[in-house]
Amino acid sequence: MREPTYFVLASLLDGPLHGYAIIQRAEHLSGGRVRLATGTLYTALDRLTAEGYVELVSEEIVNGRMRRSYGLTPPGAGALRAEAERMAAAASLVTGRGQSPKTVRSAWKVSPA
Amino acid sequence: MSALERRCRWLLRAYPAWYRRHRAGEMLGTLLEASPSGARRPSFRDAWALMIGGVRVRGWTWLISMLWVVIGATGAIYATVALSHPGYNEVTLIPPTIQWPGEPQVIIYAAPIAEIAWLLLPVPLLVAGFVRLRGWRPRNWLRVAGWAGSWMAGLALMNQAADWLAAGQGGSWGVLSVGEMAICAAWLALGGAMTWILSSPQTRADSSVNDSNVVTR
């Protein structure tokens, strides 16, 4: 899972958000590292929706334009958690040395998106 | 409409019409919100991402059609130079390929390959178009007829150019550039028409809301 995808999914953990809110939330969560361009965001949303990780939650008209809110699906939440565990296991190689190499290897195999 | 909004709408044309009908209003709103206050144009990052996103959505049918247009336009320029330059009077015409009269040698090999590629590209393009159009549906026949007709018109113009060449060998080379320029313009127009055909499938059934406030075509 690429970093922008990870932070798009992570931004939806606390509830559905619309496009610009996802951009803001992802930038905040990543400490300013992930600044999604609008085209990049909607490419990611199209793909994640097709994969069943994200779903359309609501639609409303704001300032005469469509505004859609997207939410995390259970498979999306599962993929996000698996990715977080994989990264945590990989990080522990350096920071904690708390897991056996076998555990780390199995964690790296889980990369659903 | 602000300058920023006008430019954003223009950039959104990178996406095919069916996608814009579904997404353009939403994306425009996000673009405007994400742009700094007082900005007159979207950032380079946003503009680049929109262009890349448009290519991705259009898929390989768009890339093939653009390749067809580029080869065709390049071929027209090549033919114009090869046939009308005063230094190239010893041009040898090997139907249907116009042979480059001198160095570099690679052009002599590249020209017929490019021409064959140009002639063959409509086949995968046609297949890709029908995949995109979701098969042989009755409403697609008009598009197919338009596409086939424009392609045949391109071939007819090529034949006309050959006739002009024959006339030019009698001493009047000036008419050649006019003919080749017409072919070049026709290629570009036909490529535009094909791109429109291939990027405009039937309205997506999964589009629950039509963003009619941003219809840019």
CSV table of C-alpha atoms in Angstrom, one decimal:
chain,number,residue,atom,x,y,z
A,1,MET,CA,0.0,0.0,0.0
A,2,ARG,CA,1.4,3.3,-1.0
A,3,GLU,CA,1.7,6.1,1.5
A,4,PRO,CA,-1.0,8.4,0.0
A,5,THR,CA,-3.4,5.5,-0.1
A,6,TYR,CA,-2.6,4.7,3.5
A,7,PHE,CA,-3.3,8.2,4.6
A,8,VAL,CA,-6.5,8.5,2.6
A,9,LEU,CA,-7.8,5.4,4.4
A,10,ALA,CA,-6.5,6.6,7.7
A,11,SER,CA,-8.2,10.0,7.3
A,12,LEU,CA,-11.6,8.2,7.2
A,13,LEU,CA,-11.1,6.3,10.4
A,14,ASP,CA,-13.0,8.9,12.4
A,15,GLY,CA,-15.9,9.0,10.0
A,16,PRO,CA,-16.9,10.0,6.4
A,17,LEU,CA,-15.3,13.0,4.9
A,18,HIS,CA,-15.6,14.9,1.6
A,19,GLY,CA,-12.8,15.4,-0.9
A,20,TYR,CA,-11.2,18.6,0.5
A,21,ALA,CA,-11.5,17.4,4.1
A,22,ILE,CA,-9.7,14.2,3.1
A,23,ILE,CA,-6.8,16.3,1.7
A,24,GLN,CA,-6.6,18.3,4.9
A,25,ARG,CA,-6.9,15.3,7.2
A,26,ALA,CA,-4.3,13.3,5.3
A,27,GLU,CA,-1.9,16.3,5.4
A,28,HIS,CA,-2.5,16.7,9.1
A,29,LEU,CA,-2.1,13.0,10.0
A,30,SER,CA,1.1,12.7,8.0
A,31,GLY,CA,2.6,15.8,9.6
A,32,GLY,CA,2.5,17.7,6.3
A,33,ARG,CA,4.3,15.0,4.3
A,34,VAL,CA,1.4,13.8,2.3
A,35,ARG,CA,-0.2,16.8,0.3
A,36,LEU,CA,-2.7,15.2,-2.0
A,37,ALA,CA,-3.4,16.9,-5.3
A,38,THR,CA,-7.1,16.9,-6.3
A,39,GLY,CA,-6.5,14.7,-9.3
A,40,THR,CA,-4.4,12.2,-7.2
A,41,LEU,CA,-7.2,12.1,-4.5
A,42,TYR,CA,-9.9,11.2,-7.0
A,43,THR,CA,-7.8,8.7,-8.8
A,44,ALA,CA,-7.2,7.0,-5.4
A,45,LEU,CA,-10.9,7.3,-4.4
A,46,ASP,CA,-12.0,5.7,-7.7
A,47,ARG,CA,-9.6,2.8,-7.2
A,48,LEU,CA,-10.4,2.3,-3.5
A,49,THR,CA,-14.1,2.4,-4.2
A,50,ALA,CA,-13.7,-0.2,-7.0
A,51,GLU,CA,-11.8,-2.4,-4.5
A,52,GLY,CA,-14.5,-2.0,-1.9
A,53,TYR,CA,-12.3,-0.3,0.6
A,54,VAL,CA,-14.2,3.1,0.4
A,55,GLU,CA,-17.8,3.8,-0.2
A,56,LEU,CA,-20.0,6.7,-1.1
A,57,VAL,CA,-21.8,7.8,2.1
A,58,SER,CA,-23.7,10.9,1.2
A,59,GLU,CA,-24.2,13.5,-1.5
A,60,GLU,CA,-25.2,17.1,-1.1
A,61,ILE,CA,-25.2,20.3,-3.1
A,62,VAL,CA,-22.8,23.0,-1.7
A,63,ASN,CA,-22.4,26.3,-3.6
A,64,GLY,CA,-24.2,24.8,-6.5
A,65,ARG,CA,-21.7,21.9,-6.8
A,66,MET,CA,-21.9,18.3,-5.9
A,67,ARG,CA,-20.1,17.3,-2.7
A,68,ARG,CA,-19.8,13.7,-1.9
A,69,SER,CA,-18.6,12.2,1.4
A,70,TYR,CA,-16.7,8.9,1.5
A,71,GLY,CA,-16.5,6.4,4.3
A,72,LEU,CA,-14.3,3.5,5.2
A,73,THR,CA,-15.8,0.0,4.6
A,74,PRO,CA,-15.0,-3.0,6.9
A,75,PRO,CA,-12.6,-4.4,4.2
A,76,GLY,CA,-11.0,-1.0,4.0
A,77,ALA,CA,-10.6,-0.8,7.7
A,78,GLY,CA,-9.1,-4.3,7.7
A,79,ALA,CA,-6.6,-3.5,4.9
A,80,LEU,CA,-5.6,-0.4,6.8
A,81,ARG,CA,-5.0,-2.3,10.0
A,82,ALA,CA,-3.1,-5.0,8.2
A,83,GLU,CA,-0.9,-2.4,6.6
A,84,ALA,CA,-0.3,-0.6,10.0
A,85,GLU,CA,0.7,-3.9,11.6
A,86,ARG,CA,3.0,-4.7,8.7
A,87,MET,CA,4.7,-1.3,9.1
A,88,ALA,CA,4.9,-1.7,12.9
A,89,ALA,CA,6.5,-5.1,12.5
A,90,ALA,CA,9.0,-3.6,10.0
A,91,ALA,CA,9.7,-0.6,12.3
A,92,SER,CA,10.3,-3.0,15.2
A,93,LEU,CA,13.3,-4.4,13.3
A,94,VAL,CA,15.0,-1.1,13.9
A,95,THR,CA,13.4,0.4,17.0
A,96,GLY,CA,12.4,-2.4,19.3
A,97,ARG,CA,13.9,-5.6,18.1
A,98,GLY,CA,10.8,-7.1,19.7
A,99,GLN,CA,9.8,-9.6,17.1
A,100,SER,CA,11.4,-12.6,15.5
A,101,PRO,CA,12.4,-12.3,11.8
A,102,LYS,CA,9.7,-15.0,11.1
A,103,THR,CA,7.0,-12.7,12.5
A,104,VAL,CA,8.2,-9.8,10.5
A,105,ARG,CA,8.3,-11.8,7.3
A,106,SER,CA,4.8,-13.0,7.7
A,107,ALA,CA,3.6,-9.4,8.3
A,108,TRP,CA,5.3,-8.2,5.1
A,109,LYS,CA,3.3,-10.7,3.1
A,110,VAL,CA,0.0,-8.8,4.0
A,111,SER,CA,-0.1,-6.0,1.5
A,112,PRO,CA,-3.7,-5.8,0.2
A,113,ALA,CA,-3.5,-2.5,-1.7
B,1,MET,CA,-16.9,32.9,-12.9
B,2,SER,CA,-13.4,33.6,-11.5
B,3,ALA,CA,-10.2,33.1,-13.5
B,4,LEU,CA,-9.3,30.3,-11.2
B,5,GLU,CA,-12.6,28.5,-11.8
B,6,ARG,CA,-12.3,29.0,-15.5
B,7,ARG,CA,-8.8,27.5,-15.6
B,8,CYS,CA,-9.8,24.6,-13.4
B,9,ARG,CA,-12.8,23.8,-15.7
B,10,TRP,CA,-10.4,23.9,-18.7
B,11,LEU,CA,-8.0,21.5,-16.9
B,12,LEU,CA,-10.8,19.1,-16.1
B,13,ARG,CA,-11.2,18.6,-19.9
B,14,ALA,CA,-8.3,16.2,-19.5
B,15,TYR,CA,-11.0,13.7,-18.3
B,16,PRO,CA,-13.4,12.1,-20.8
B,17,ALA,CA,-17.0,13.5,-21.0
B,18,TRP,CA,-18.6,10.6,-19.2
B,19,TYR,CA,-16.3,11.0,-16.2
B,20,ARG,CA,-16.8,14.8,-16.1
B,21,ARG,CA,-20.6,14.3,-16.0
B,22,HIS,CA,-20.1,12.2,-12.9
B,23,ARG,CA,-17.2,13.9,-11.2
B,24,ALA,CA,-16.5,17.4,-12.6
B,25,GLY,CA,-18.6,19.4,-10.2
B,26,GLU,CA,-17.2,17.6,-7.2
B,27,MET,CA,-13.6,17.9,-8.4
B,28,LEU,CA,-14.1,21.5,-9.2
B,29,GLY,CA,-15.3,22.3,-5.7
B,30,THR,CA,-12.4,20.5,-4.2
B,31,LEU,CA,-9.9,22.2,-6.5
B,32,LEU,CA,-11.3,25.7,-5.6
B,33,GLU,CA,-11.3,24.8,-1.9
B,34,ALA,CA,-7.7,23.5,-2.0
B,35,SER,CA,-6.4,26.6,-3.9
B,36,PRO,CA,-5.0,29.5,-1.8
B,37,SER,CA,-7.3,32.5,-1.4
B,38,GLY,CA,-6.7,34.9,-4.3
B,39,ALA,CA,-5.1,32.4,-6.5
B,40,ARG,CA,-5.8,33.0,-10.2
B,41,ARG,CA,-4.7,29.6,-11.4
B,42,PRO,CA,-4.4,26.1,-9.9
B,43,SER,CA,-1.0,25.0,-8.7
B,44,PHE,CA,1.4,23.1,-11.0
B,45,ARG,CA,0.9,20.0,-8.8
B,46,ASP,CA,-2.8,20.1,-9.3
B,47,ALA,CA,-2.6,20.8,-13.0
B,48,TRP,CA,-0.2,17.9,-13.5
B,49,ALA,CA,-2.2,15.5,-11.4
B,50,LEU,CA,-5.3,16.3,-13.4
B,51,MET,CA,-3.6,15.6,-16.7
B,52,ILE,CA,-2.2,12.3,-15.4
B,53,GLY,CA,-5.6,11.4,-13.9
B,54,GLY,CA,-7.3,12.2,-17.2
B,55,VAL,CA,-4.9,9.9,-19.1
B,56,ARG,CA,-5.5,7.1,-16.6
B,57,VAL,CA,-9.3,7.4,-16.8
B,58,ARG,CA,-9.2,7.5,-20.6
B,59,GLY,CA,-7.0,4.4,-20.6
B,60,TRP,CA,-5.1,2.8,-23.4
B,61,THR,CA,-7.8,3.6,-26.1
B,62,TRP,CA,-6.9,7.3,-25.7
B,63,LEU,CA,-3.2,6.6,-25.8
B,64,ILE,CA,-3.6,4.5,-29.0
B,65,SER,CA,-5.6,7.2,-30.7
B,66,MET,CA,-3.1,9.8,-29.7
B,67,LEU,CA,-0.3,7.6,-31.1
B,68,TRP,CA,-2.2,7.3,-34.3
B,69,VAL,CA,-2.6,11.1,-34.5
B,70,VAL,CA,1.1,11.8,-33.7
B,71,ILE,CA,2.3,9.2,-36.3
B,72,GLY,CA,-0.1,10.7,-38.9
B,73,ALA,CA,0.9,14.3,-38.2
B,74,THR,CA,4.6,13.4,-38.2
B,75,GLY,CA,4.2,11.5,-41.4
B,76,ALA,CA,2.5,14.5,-43.1
B,77,ILE,CA,5.3,16.8,-42.1
B,78,TYR,CA,7.8,14.2,-43.2
B,79,ALA,CA,6.1,13.8,-46.6
B,80,THR,CA,5.9,17.6,-47.0
B,81,VAL,CA,9.6,18.1,-46.4
B,82,ALA,CA,10.6,15.1,-48.4
B,83,LEU,CA,8.6,16.0,-51.4
B,84,SER,CA,8.7,19.8,-51.6
B,85,HIS,CA,12.2,20.7,-50.4
B,86,PRO,CA,14.3,21.9,-53.4
B,87,GLY,CA,17.2,19.7,-52.4
B,88,TYR,CA,15.1,16.5,-52.6
B,89,ASN,CA,14.2,16.5,-56.2
B,90,GLU,CA,15.5,12.9,-56.6
B,91,VAL,CA,12.9,11.6,-54.2
B,92,THR,CA,11.9,8.0,-55.0
B,93,LEU,CA,8.3,7.2,-54.4
B,94,ILE,CA,7.8,3.6,-53.4
B,95,PRO,CA,4.0,3.1,-53.0
B,96,PRO,CA,2.7,3.7,-50.4
B,97,THR,CA,5.9,4.9,-48.8
B,98,ILE,CA,7.7,8.1,-49.5
B,99,GLN,CA,11.4,7.3,-49.4
B,100,TRP,CA,13.8,9.7,-47.8
B,101,PRO,CA,16.4,10.7,-50.4
B,102,GLY,CA,19.5,10.8,-48.2
B,103,GLU,CA,20.9,10.5,-44.7
B,104,PRO,CA,20.3,9.6,-42.0
B,105,GLN,CA,19.6,6.1,-43.1
B,106,VAL,CA,17.5,5.4,-40.0
B,107,ILE,CA,14.7,7.6,-41.5
B,108,ILE,CA,14.5,5.3,-44.6
B,109,TYR,CA,13.8,2.4,-42.3
B,110,ALA,CA,11.6,4.2,-39.8
B,111,ALA,CA,9.3,5.8,-42.3
B,112,PRO,CA,7.7,2.5,-43.7
B,113,ILE,CA,7.6,1.0,-40.2
B,114,ALA,CA,5.7,4.1,-38.9
B,115,GLU,CA,3.4,4.0,-41.9
B,116,ILE,CA,2.6,0.3,-41.4
B,117,ALA,CA,2.0,1.0,-37.7
B,118,TRP,CA,-0.3,3.9,-38.6
B,119,LEU,CA,-2.3,1.7,-40.9
B,120,LEU,CA,-2.5,-1.1,-38.3
B,121,LEU,CA,-3.3,1.0,-35.3
B,122,PRO,CA,-7.0,1.4,-36.2
B,123,VAL,CA,-7.6,-2.3,-35.6
B,124,PRO,CA,-6.7,-2.3,-31.8
B,125,LEU,CA,-8.3,1.1,-31.6
B,126,LEU,CA,-11.5,-0.2,-33.0
B,127,VAL,CA,-11.4,-3.2,-30.6
B,128,ALA,CA,-10.6,-0.9,-27.7
B,129,GLY,CA,-13.3,1.4,-28.7
B,130,PHE,CA,-15.9,-1.3,-28.6
B,131,VAL,CA,-14.6,-2.5,-25.2
B,132,ARG,CA,-15.0,1.0,-24.0
B,133,LEU,CA,-18.4,1.4,-25.7
B,134,ARG,CA,-19.5,-1.9,-24.1
B,135,GLY,CA,-20.1,-3.9,-27.2
B,136,TRP,CA,-22.2,-3.8,-30.3
B,137,ARG,CA,-25.1,-1.8,-29.0
B,138,PRO,CA,-27.5,-0.1,-31.5
B,139,ARG,CA,-26.7,3.4,-30.3
B,140,ASN,CA,-23.0,2.8,-31.0
B,141,TRP,CA,-23.5,2.3,-34.7
B,142,LEU,CA,-23.7,6.0,-35.4
B,143,ARG,CA,-20.4,6.5,-33.7
B,144,VAL,CA,-18.8,3.6,-35.5
B,145,ALA,CA,-20.1,4.9,-38.8
B,146,GLY,CA,-18.6,8.3,-38.1
B,147,TRP,CA,-15.3,6.8,-37.0
B,148,ALA,CA,-15.0,4.6,-40.1
B,149,GLY,CA,-16.1,7.4,-42.4
B,150,SER,CA,-13.5,9.8,-41.1
B,151,TRP,CA,-10.8,7.1,-41.4
B,152,MET,CA,-11.7,6.4,-45.0
B,153,ALA,CA,-11.6,10.2,-45.6
B,154,GLY,CA,-8.0,10.2,-44.3
B,155,LEU,CA,-7.1,7.4,-46.8
B,156,ALA,CA,-8.8,9.2,-49.6
B,157,LEU,CA,-6.8,12.3,-48.8
B,158,MET,CA,-3.6,10.2,-49.0
B,159,ASN,CA,-4.5,9.1,-52.4
B,160,GLN,CA,-5.1,12.7,-53.4
B,161,ALA,CA,-1.7,13.5,-52.2
B,162,ALA,CA,-0.3,10.8,-54.4
B,163,ASP,CA,-2.1,12.4,-57.4
B,164,TRP,CA,-0.7,15.8,-56.4
B,165,LEU,CA,2.8,14.3,-56.3
B,166,ALA,CA,2.4,12.9,-59.8
B,167,ALA,CA,1.3,16.4,-60.9
B,168,GLY,CA,4.2,17.9,-59.1
B,169,GLN,CA,6.7,15.8,-60.9
B,170,GLY,CA,5.7,17.6,-64.0
B,171,GLY,CA,7.2,20.7,-62.6
B,172,SER,CA,4.7,22.2,-60.2
B,173,TRP,CA,5.9,21.3,-56.7
B,174,GLY,CA,4.0,24.1,-55.0
B,175,VAL,CA,0.8,22.2,-54.9
B,176,LEU,CA,2.3,19.5,-52.8
B,177,SER,CA,2.6,21.4,-49.6
B,178,VAL,CA,-1.1,22.4,-49.8
B,179,GLY,CA,-2.1,18.8,-50.2
B,180,GLU,CA,0.1,17.6,-47.3
B,181,MET,CA,-1.1,20.4,-45.1
B,182,ALA,CA,-4.7,19.3,-45.8
B,183,ILE,CA,-3.8,15.8,-44.8
B,184,CYS,CA,-2.1,17.0,-41.7
B,185,ALA,CA,-5.2,19.0,-40.7
B,186,ALA,CA,-7.5,16.0,-41.6
B,187,TRP,CA,-5.4,13.7,-39.4
B,188,LEU,CA,-5.6,16.0,-36.5
B,189,ALA,CA,-9.4,16.4,-36.9
B,190,LEU,CA,-9.9,12.7,-37.3
B,191,GLY,CA,-7.8,12.0,-34.3
B,192,GLY,CA,-9.9,14.4,-32.3
B,193,ALA,CA,-13.1,12.8,-33.5
B,194,MET,CA,-11.8,9.3,-32.7
B,195,THR,CA,-10.8,10.5,-29.2
B,196,TRP,CA,-14.2,11.9,-28.7
B,197,ILE,CA,-15.8,8.6,-29.9
B,198,LEU,CA,-13.7,6.4,-27.7
B,199,SER,CA,-13.9,8.5,-24.6
B,200,SER,CA,-17.7,8.9,-24.6
B,201,PRO,CA,-19.3,5.6,-23.6
B,202,GLN,CA,-22.9,5.5,-22.7
B,203,THR,CA,-23.8,7.2,-19.4
B,204,ARG,CA,-22.6,5.2,-16.5
B,205,ALA,CA,-25.4,3.4,-14.8
B,206,ASP,CA,-23.5,3.7,-11.5
B,207,SER,CA,-23.5,7.4,-11.7
B,208,SER,CA,-26.3,8.1,-9.3
B,209,VAL,CA,-26.1,11.9,-9.6
B,210,ASN,CA,-25.5,13.9,-12.8
B,211,ASP,CA,-23.3,16.9,-12.2
B,212,SER,CA,-25.2,19.0,-14.7
B,213,ASN,CA,-23.8,22.2,-13.3
B,214,VAL,CA,-20.5,21.4,-15.0
B,215,VAL,CA,-21.1,20.2,-18.5
B,216,THR,CA,-17.9,21.3,-20.3
B,217,ARG,CA,-18.5,19.7,-23.6
